[in-house]
């Protein structure tokens, strides 16, 4: 009787499932998307994104559940599945810290999330390193904190709170009232009517947005933050300005020795001078950004802010049309002019609320001319950046840009940056000074840089918003940039003073070799640089914000 050969065992396990557990844990850490909803950098992540993977098979279920580091973000008050995740995460490993995001839209009698809070909160409070709290009650008879929150938070380093209740809560978060905040480093308060009364000996980052607190309380809060390094005050929602002589308010000139970065956004014309006067300037490195200045005001103008608050000689001027801070995918009709003075000891930037609508520039050129009218602080400027001026607006801005550039005696380099993900246009030199003008004497201006970039972040956000993720995988077609306009301008002799022309483009752009050769006949040195990274103004170390979330482009995004 013939015997059958034994059939070799075939593993039914896919090779990918055979990867070591440690490798899979590392891969899974990239699945939850970070959730930076506030100003300061957060470790919150959308752990619900792990649910589909954990439900595919037992192997993936074991992998996702067995890695405690994946469950350090808790969301309470969301859907039932998220609350189950929160329950599992809060009880999984007590030695690990938690980041908690709580959104409560009703009182405990009508919101099932409160039942979960009752069970989870003691554990969450004991482990929370971050706590993000949003209250949006429609109606509330007694607008006070629920006793549930009144407990110690021994690990809490970052607290953000938005009070969107119909009746504002008239007392601060209970741990503040008890003074249990010695370890808090980052604080963000939005739409609150009352500020904390306690000391913040370790607080380094503070953001106040849409607050209705009185000015004296804001100044006194700053005086209780001796370690503060970064400050944002946005849109104080009060009708009345400071009602006493400014010197009668608490003197905080020596209370903030470490303060380096300040943002004042959308403050009323009558409020802005007060805060500029009270907030001290660091003598050895100070970054001030004033966003939303009224174009023309009797109280304060952009030029005065730039000159009065710059410390030491100004070396670089950055002039740009800033995109919308709220949504970078909005059309460019929502850009606003911005000017920054940069030096070794200070970075001062002012942006106006003037908007550019279609082909109308709505006071933009006049604002720029008025802002740069005082040249006394600009005698040492050797570098000018002109960023994101779309071709349709150049006709209006051409004259004020060129006139201001032409009057800088120490100027050596002009850089023009165009973001092709928002606008299309040919390389253009027309905002450079005309060398044939008898008024222009360019002793040092010898170099021009034309940068044609492509913002991949904008491309990614568009794909996410439209759901067309496949577009991100398609190879980009090479686009040829014409130099015909540059050649026409060079032939006039207006730019014979140039010794060097740098053409910096992303790899998706290319130039015609014949046109390049012709350009080299007019400019002795023509360099073509390719890079995926858009050149940006080099910021001093003190002006860089390591804790910025990226949602609001204050420190990193605005200086292209």
XYZ file of C-alpha atoms in Angstrom:
560
model
C 0.000 0.000 0.000
C 1.454 3.323 -1.099
C 2.013 5.866 1.611
C 1.248 9.508 1.118
C 4.038 11.970 1.584
C 3.403 14.247 4.576
C 2.069 17.641 3.605
C 4.324 20.381 4.941
C 2.678 22.714 7.445
C 1.976 26.121 5.960
C 1.772 29.055 8.311
C -1.528 30.840 7.925
C -0.114 33.854 9.685
C 0.693 36.726 7.373
C 4.394 37.656 7.458
C 3.490 41.149 8.585
C 1.803 39.735 11.692
C 5.001 37.911 12.559
C 6.846 41.141 13.272
C 8.087 41.440 16.855
C 5.686 43.015 19.316
C 8.110 45.877 19.947
C 8.115 46.755 16.237
C 4.325 46.736 16.094
C 4.070 48.931 19.159
C 6.367 51.442 17.509
C 4.232 51.396 14.345
C 0.976 51.776 16.265
C 2.248 54.890 18.015
C 1.915 56.693 14.673
C -1.751 55.759 14.154
C -3.510 58.234 16.511
C -3.365 61.722 15.023
C -2.150 64.466 17.369
C -4.888 66.845 18.475
C -3.441 70.295 19.024
C -6.570 72.367 19.486
C -5.020 75.057 21.620
C -2.060 77.418 21.492
C 0.509 75.343 23.345
C 1.853 71.985 22.212
C -0.199 69.071 23.488
C 0.333 65.320 23.765
C -3.373 64.646 23.127
C -4.024 62.122 20.366
C -7.127 60.603 18.814
C -6.844 57.101 20.271
C -10.233 56.216 18.741
C -8.315 55.743 15.484
C -6.987 52.500 16.976
C -10.470 50.996 17.276
C -10.822 49.698 13.677
C -7.423 48.034 13.877
C -8.189 46.402 17.234
C -11.371 44.894 15.760
C -9.776 43.207 12.725
C -8.399 40.117 14.478
C -7.280 38.804 17.834
C -3.615 39.481 17.037
C -4.217 43.191 16.423
C -6.526 43.402 19.407
C -3.800 42.021 21.668
C -1.211 44.333 20.119
C -3.222 47.498 20.606
C -4.442 46.721 24.106
C -1.092 45.469 25.407
C 0.762 48.733 24.796
C -0.051 51.121 27.677
C 1.650 54.104 26.023
C -1.043 54.053 23.330
C -3.720 54.809 25.896
C -2.430 57.974 27.499
C -5.102 60.201 25.932
C -8.562 60.227 27.472
C -11.640 61.833 25.900
C -14.698 62.098 28.112
C -18.017 63.454 26.970
C -17.669 62.232 23.403
C -19.401 59.180 21.914
C -19.981 55.871 23.766
C -17.008 54.162 22.094
C -14.680 56.968 23.133
C -15.958 56.749 26.704
C -15.220 53.017 26.750
C -11.689 53.814 25.578
C -11.391 56.429 28.311
C -12.474 53.920 30.941
C -9.924 51.381 29.730
C -7.133 53.946 29.452
C -7.677 55.455 32.887
C -7.450 52.079 34.604
C -4.761 50.418 32.483
C -1.488 51.501 34.105
C -1.450 53.965 36.962
C 2.272 54.680 36.648
C 1.749 56.462 33.312
C 0.517 60.026 33.052
C -2.666 60.940 31.176
C -3.804 63.675 28.827
C -7.509 64.280 29.312
C -9.907 66.151 27.005
C -13.349 66.745 28.497
C -16.275 68.363 26.712
C -19.485 68.700 28.727
C -22.493 70.305 27.083
C -25.091 69.857 29.818
C -25.524 69.303 33.522
C -25.122 65.926 35.169
C -28.886 65.258 35.189
C -29.076 65.247 31.388
C -25.648 64.058 30.230
C -24.617 60.413 30.433
C -20.976 61.533 30.341
C -21.293 62.592 33.971
C -21.791 58.943 34.955
C -18.451 58.132 33.366
C -16.903 61.146 35.079
C -18.051 59.926 38.502
C -16.200 56.654 37.980
C -13.142 57.908 36.149
C -12.339 61.270 37.646
C -10.424 60.257 40.785
C -8.046 58.217 38.614
C -7.853 60.903 35.912
C -7.119 63.662 38.428
C -4.359 61.613 40.037
C -2.625 60.895 36.719
C -3.457 63.898 34.521
C -0.444 65.680 33.085
C -2.673 67.608 30.682
C -6.273 68.634 31.236
C -8.333 70.302 28.490
C -11.773 71.286 29.679
C -14.653 72.746 27.658
C -17.965 73.661 29.304
C -20.843 74.587 27.001
C -23.956 74.531 29.159
C -26.949 76.144 27.481
C -28.697 77.013 30.727
C -27.478 76.782 34.277
C -29.215 78.016 37.418
C -26.098 77.876 39.580
C -23.045 78.598 37.389
C -20.459 77.112 39.738
C -17.939 74.307 39.452
C -19.223 70.815 40.122
C -17.725 69.372 43.358
C -16.323 66.542 41.245
C -13.448 68.781 40.090
C -12.485 69.860 43.610
C -9.506 67.558 44.232
C -5.691 67.570 43.907
C -3.972 67.191 40.514
C -0.427 66.250 41.548
C 0.976 65.766 38.011
C -0.811 68.545 36.150
C 1.544 70.571 33.921
C -0.821 71.887 31.233
C -4.356 73.158 31.779
C -6.610 74.695 29.123
C -10.137 75.817 29.838
C -12.885 77.379 27.725
C -15.984 78.693 29.480
C -18.739 78.734 26.860
C -21.581 78.538 29.374
C -24.559 80.860 29.133
C -23.679 82.275 32.545
C -19.963 82.631 33.148
C -18.570 80.696 36.096
C -17.711 83.375 38.700
C -14.863 81.498 40.425
C -11.693 79.947 38.977
C -10.938 76.252 38.592
C -10.961 74.771 42.155
C -7.257 73.761 42.266
C -6.369 77.400 41.546
C -8.441 78.598 44.497
C -6.627 76.079 46.706
C -3.196 77.090 45.429
C -2.365 73.554 44.238
C -0.609 74.720 41.064
C 3.086 74.862 41.910
C 3.937 72.429 39.080
C 1.755 73.969 36.319
C 3.865 75.086 33.323
C 1.358 75.895 30.554
C -1.996 77.604 30.992
C -4.592 78.625 28.399
C -7.831 80.358 29.423
C -10.561 81.284 26.928
C -13.805 83.176 27.444
C -13.386 83.350 31.201
C -14.729 86.175 33.349
C -12.489 85.608 36.360
C -8.768 84.830 36.506
C -6.889 82.655 39.027
C -5.922 84.344 42.279
C -3.050 82.045 43.254
C 0.688 82.123 42.627
C 2.167 80.316 39.603
C 5.826 79.800 40.541
C 6.564 77.376 37.659
C 4.348 78.734 34.871
C 6.323 79.418 31.680
C 3.551 79.749 29.061
C 0.311 81.711 29.432
C -2.434 82.379 26.864
C -5.532 84.496 27.543
C -8.191 84.643 24.819
C -11.568 86.385 24.700
C -11.447 87.040 28.438
C -13.793 89.542 30.101
C -11.640 90.051 33.194
C -10.734 93.595 34.217
C -7.348 94.987 33.189
C -6.068 95.176 36.768
C -6.664 91.437 37.242
C -4.751 90.628 34.043
C -1.746 92.702 35.120
C -1.817 91.210 38.623
C -1.928 87.678 37.183
C 1.197 88.419 35.145
C 2.889 89.642 38.308
C 2.356 86.206 39.890
C 4.188 84.332 37.094
C 7.913 84.993 37.728
C 9.091 82.214 35.371
C 6.926 83.282 32.427
C 8.684 82.999 29.052
C 5.822 83.261 26.532
C 2.615 85.297 26.720
C -0.392 85.572 24.408
C -3.235 88.019 25.052
C -5.970 87.856 22.427
C -9.145 89.919 22.129
C -9.983 91.215 25.601
C -13.764 91.418 25.581
C -14.311 94.560 27.612
C -15.778 97.843 26.482
C -13.962 100.085 28.933
C -10.252 100.736 28.871
C -7.969 101.185 31.889
C -9.838 103.655 34.096
C -6.895 104.929 36.138
C -3.504 106.401 35.434
C -1.352 103.576 34.064
C 1.275 103.978 36.787
C -1.357 103.246 39.439
C -1.676 99.677 38.185
C 0.703 97.108 39.642
C 4.293 97.559 38.503
C 5.386 94.301 36.836
C 8.535 95.683 35.202
C 10.722 93.480 37.430
C 8.252 90.616 37.896
C 8.895 88.953 34.515
C 12.685 88.628 34.149
C 12.430 85.613 31.813
C 9.712 86.866 29.453
C 10.995 86.604 25.866
C 7.971 86.147 23.582
C 4.802 88.273 23.611
C 1.808 88.206 21.253
C -0.932 90.842 21.483
C -3.723 90.036 19.051
C -6.901 91.917 18.149
C -6.761 94.300 21.105
C -8.876 97.445 21.007
C -7.038 100.603 19.994
C -7.492 101.994 23.510
C -6.182 98.796 25.168
C -3.064 98.168 23.080
C -0.901 101.107 24.292
C -1.631 100.161 27.911
C -0.336 96.600 27.539
C 2.639 97.689 25.466
C 3.495 100.091 28.294
C 3.017 97.645 31.175
C 4.611 94.470 29.760
C 8.410 94.700 30.164
C 10.908 94.188 27.360
C 13.732 91.720 27.918
C 17.004 93.619 27.304
C 18.864 90.636 25.841
C 16.384 89.140 23.401
C 12.735 90.033 22.985
C 10.090 88.937 20.469
C 6.922 91.046 20.184
C 4.113 90.364 17.727
C 1.165 92.743 17.545
C -1.476 91.225 15.283
C -4.657 92.982 14.220
C -3.593 96.621 14.544
C -6.134 99.005 13.047
C -4.644 100.383 9.833
C -4.858 104.038 10.873
C -5.533 105.010 14.483
C -4.909 108.053 16.646
C -3.890 105.837 19.564
C -0.992 103.901 18.091
C 0.332 103.091 14.630
C 2.371 100.187 13.353
C 5.460 102.254 12.540
C 5.666 103.602 16.081
C 5.361 100.100 17.554
C 8.131 98.766 15.305
C 10.534 101.612 16.087
C 9.767 102.059 19.795
C 9.996 98.373 20.697
C 13.012 97.328 18.632
C 16.107 96.847 20.791
C 19.453 97.440 19.121
C 20.074 97.876 15.391
C 17.561 96.397 12.930
C 19.287 94.082 10.441
C 16.376 92.524 8.536
C 12.969 93.735 7.349
C 10.309 91.143 6.563
C 7.306 92.434 4.554
C 4.566 89.975 3.751
C 0.934 89.274 3.089
C 0.099 86.883 5.900
C -2.457 84.146 5.170
C -5.446 83.663 7.397
C -4.341 82.430 10.832
C -7.526 80.421 11.215
C -7.495 78.410 8.021
C -4.479 78.293 5.743
C -6.590 76.795 2.941
C -8.787 79.886 2.644
C -8.432 81.864 -0.584
C -5.776 84.536 -0.652
C -8.408 87.293 -0.512
C -7.995 86.936 3.257
C -4.333 87.926 3.417
C -3.278 90.928 5.499
C -0.096 93.050 5.309
C 2.563 92.458 7.935
C 5.945 94.067 8.670
C 8.672 92.735 10.967
C 11.949 94.275 12.150
C 14.589 91.704 13.150
C 17.884 92.187 14.945
C 20.175 90.384 17.355
C 18.323 91.738 20.399
C 14.713 91.965 19.223
C 12.125 90.718 16.750
C 9.112 93.011 16.392
C 6.262 92.227 14.004
C 3.048 94.164 13.362
C 0.134 92.931 11.250
C -2.850 95.060 10.311
C -6.514 94.118 10.125
C -6.702 95.648 6.653
C -7.873 92.953 4.267
C -7.109 92.603 0.584
C -10.246 91.942 -1.407
C -9.971 90.575 -4.939
C -7.855 93.072 -6.913
C -8.579 95.960 -4.522
C -5.943 96.607 -1.893
C -8.100 98.444 0.668
C -5.513 100.809 2.150
C -2.761 98.166 2.114
C -0.182 100.203 0.146
C -0.922 103.353 2.171
C -0.552 101.379 5.404
C 2.810 100.016 4.260
C 4.054 103.445 3.228
C 2.902 104.967 6.527
C 4.397 102.132 8.589
C 7.870 102.505 7.059
C 7.921 106.301 6.892
C 10.498 106.662 9.707
C 13.861 105.452 8.391
C 15.914 106.451 11.444
C 15.900 102.881 12.827
C 16.683 101.283 9.453
C 20.163 102.584 8.697
C 21.770 99.186 9.405
C 19.302 97.007 7.472
C 21.209 94.709 5.105
C 18.501 92.147 4.287
C 14.903 92.562 3.037
C 12.356 89.776 2.542
C 9.179 90.298 0.494
C 6.856 87.318 0.933
C 3.589 86.144 -0.652
C 2.644 89.212 -2.677
C 0.384 87.633 -5.281
C 0.876 88.960 -8.829
C -2.560 90.611 -8.965
C -1.600 92.911 -6.087
C 1.889 93.857 -7.225
C 0.649 96.815 -9.249
C -0.628 98.480 -6.076
C 2.283 97.520 -3.803
C 5.073 97.934 -6.353
C 5.727 101.619 -5.688
C 5.780 101.586 -1.845
C 7.894 98.424 -1.812
C 10.425 99.766 -4.299
C 10.576 103.220 -2.698
C 11.262 101.796 0.751
C 13.880 99.334 -0.488
C 15.676 102.084 -2.400
C 16.208 104.215 0.723
C 18.100 101.620 2.792
C 21.793 102.599 2.644
C 23.233 99.344 4.050
C 21.042 96.962 2.032
C 22.884 93.993 0.479
C 20.280 91.313 -0.350
C 16.603 91.319 -1.377
C 14.688 88.019 -1.208
C 11.302 87.638 -2.929
C 9.306 84.545 -1.894
C 6.269 83.304 -3.818
C 4.197 80.360 -2.572
C 2.985 78.512 -5.666
C 0.501 76.393 -3.708
C -1.641 79.517 -3.408
C -0.631 81.720 -6.335
C 0.845 81.347 -9.772
C 3.100 83.861 -11.418
C 6.349 84.238 -13.305
C 9.604 85.323 -11.652
C 9.630 89.112 -11.456
C 12.195 91.751 -10.413
C 10.077 94.874 -10.628
C 9.942 95.659 -6.900
C 13.732 96.074 -6.879
C 15.042 99.653 -7.118
C 15.629 101.003 -10.611
C 19.348 101.626 -10.986
C 18.665 104.356 -13.556
C 16.864 106.471 -10.964
C 19.227 109.329 -9.981
C 17.913 109.174 -6.406
C 19.010 105.544 -6.014
C 22.627 104.968 -5.078
C 23.117 101.244 -4.343
C 26.576 100.977 -2.782
C 25.976 97.462 -1.417
C 22.848 95.978 -3.040
C 24.299 93.343 -5.349
C 22.223 90.192 -4.747
C 18.600 89.273 -5.443
C 16.962 85.948 -4.540
C 13.779 84.722 -6.218
C 12.194 81.867 -4.269
C 9.427 79.758 -5.767
C 8.208 77.392 -3.074
C 5.387 74.934 -2.687
C 3.814 74.597 0.751
C 3.277 70.855 1.227
C 1.261 71.477 4.395
C -1.310 73.448 2.385
C -1.406 70.663 -0.183
C -1.958 68.087 2.557
C -4.754 70.066 4.222
C -6.556 70.479 0.924
C -6.418 66.725 0.343
C -7.759 66.082 3.846
C -10.584 68.598 3.462
C -11.671 67.153 0.110
C -11.012 63.517 1.025
C -8.813 63.101 -2.064
C -5.876 61.426 -0.336
C -4.854 59.763 -3.578
C -3.641 63.131 -4.836
C -0.845 62.998 -2.265
C 0.477 59.777 -3.802
C 0.544 61.026 -7.373
C 3.952 62.049 -8.684
C 4.100 65.772 -9.191
C 4.519 66.940 -12.726
C 7.497 69.165 -13.340
C 6.434 72.716 -14.066
C 8.620 75.013 -16.126
C 8.967 78.565 -14.869
C 9.416 81.143 -17.585
C 12.163 83.729 -17.194
C 10.831 85.896 -20.018
C 9.681 88.670 -17.677
C 13.046 88.733 -15.887
C 14.828 88.937 -19.250
C 12.665 91.853 -20.366
C 13.461 93.685 -17.139
C 17.194 92.993 -17.344
C 17.332 94.271 -20.925
C 16.186 97.719 -19.763
C 19.381 98.186 -17.755
C 17.402 98.908 -14.580
C 19.194 96.151 -12.664
C 22.742 96.389 -13.969
C 23.925 96.797 -10.365
C 23.172 93.109 -9.652
C 26.213 90.843 -9.412
C 24.310 87.749 -8.314
C 20.844 86.312 -8.945
C 19.719 83.253 -6.963
C 16.794 81.208 -8.302
C 15.626 78.968 -5.450
C 12.883 76.498 -6.397
C 11.396 73.242 -5.178
C 12.228 70.124 -7.237
C 8.898 70.332 -9.087
C 10.022 73.500 -10.902
C 12.524 73.783 -13.737
C 13.950 76.478 -16.019
C 14.646 76.534 -19.739
C 18.388 76.178 -20.331
C 18.357 78.722 -23.161
C 16.648 81.342 -20.974
C 19.082 80.654 -18.142
C 22.016 81.163 -20.485
C 20.526 84.455 -21.651
C 20.026 85.651 -18.059
C 23.679 84.856 -17.334
C 24.563 87.302 -20.076
C 23.177 90.131 -17.929
C 24.069 88.981 -14.386
C 27.624 87.709 -13.743
C 26.559 84.963 -11.313
C 23.250 83.084 -11.605
C 22.731 80.218 -9.158
C 19.882 77.698 -9.328
C 19.076 76.007 -6.014
C 16.627 73.122 -5.509
C 15.173 72.259 -2.126
C 11.934 70.953 -0.624
C 12.392 73.395 2.241
C 11.174 76.949 1.784
C 13.864 79.417 2.896
C 12.822 81.351 5.981
C 14.176 84.336 7.799
C 16.649 82.996 10.373
C 15.129 83.737 13.773
C 17.245 84.244 16.896
C 16.945 81.415 19.385
C 14.984 83.521 21.871
C 12.254 84.121 19.251
C 11.636 80.420 18.602
C 8.758 78.858 20.522
C 9.372 75.170 21.298
C 5.912 74.816 22.882
C 3.913 76.205 19.935
C 1.196 73.828 18.756
C 1.238 75.117 15.179
C -2.468 75.908 15.165
C -1.753 79.619 15.460
C 1.237 80.609 13.370
C 2.818 83.143 15.677
C 6.460 82.196 15.987
C 7.339 79.670 13.307
C 4.900 79.945 10.428
C 4.821 83.669 9.799
C 8.494 84.147 9.003
C 8.816 82.420 5.644
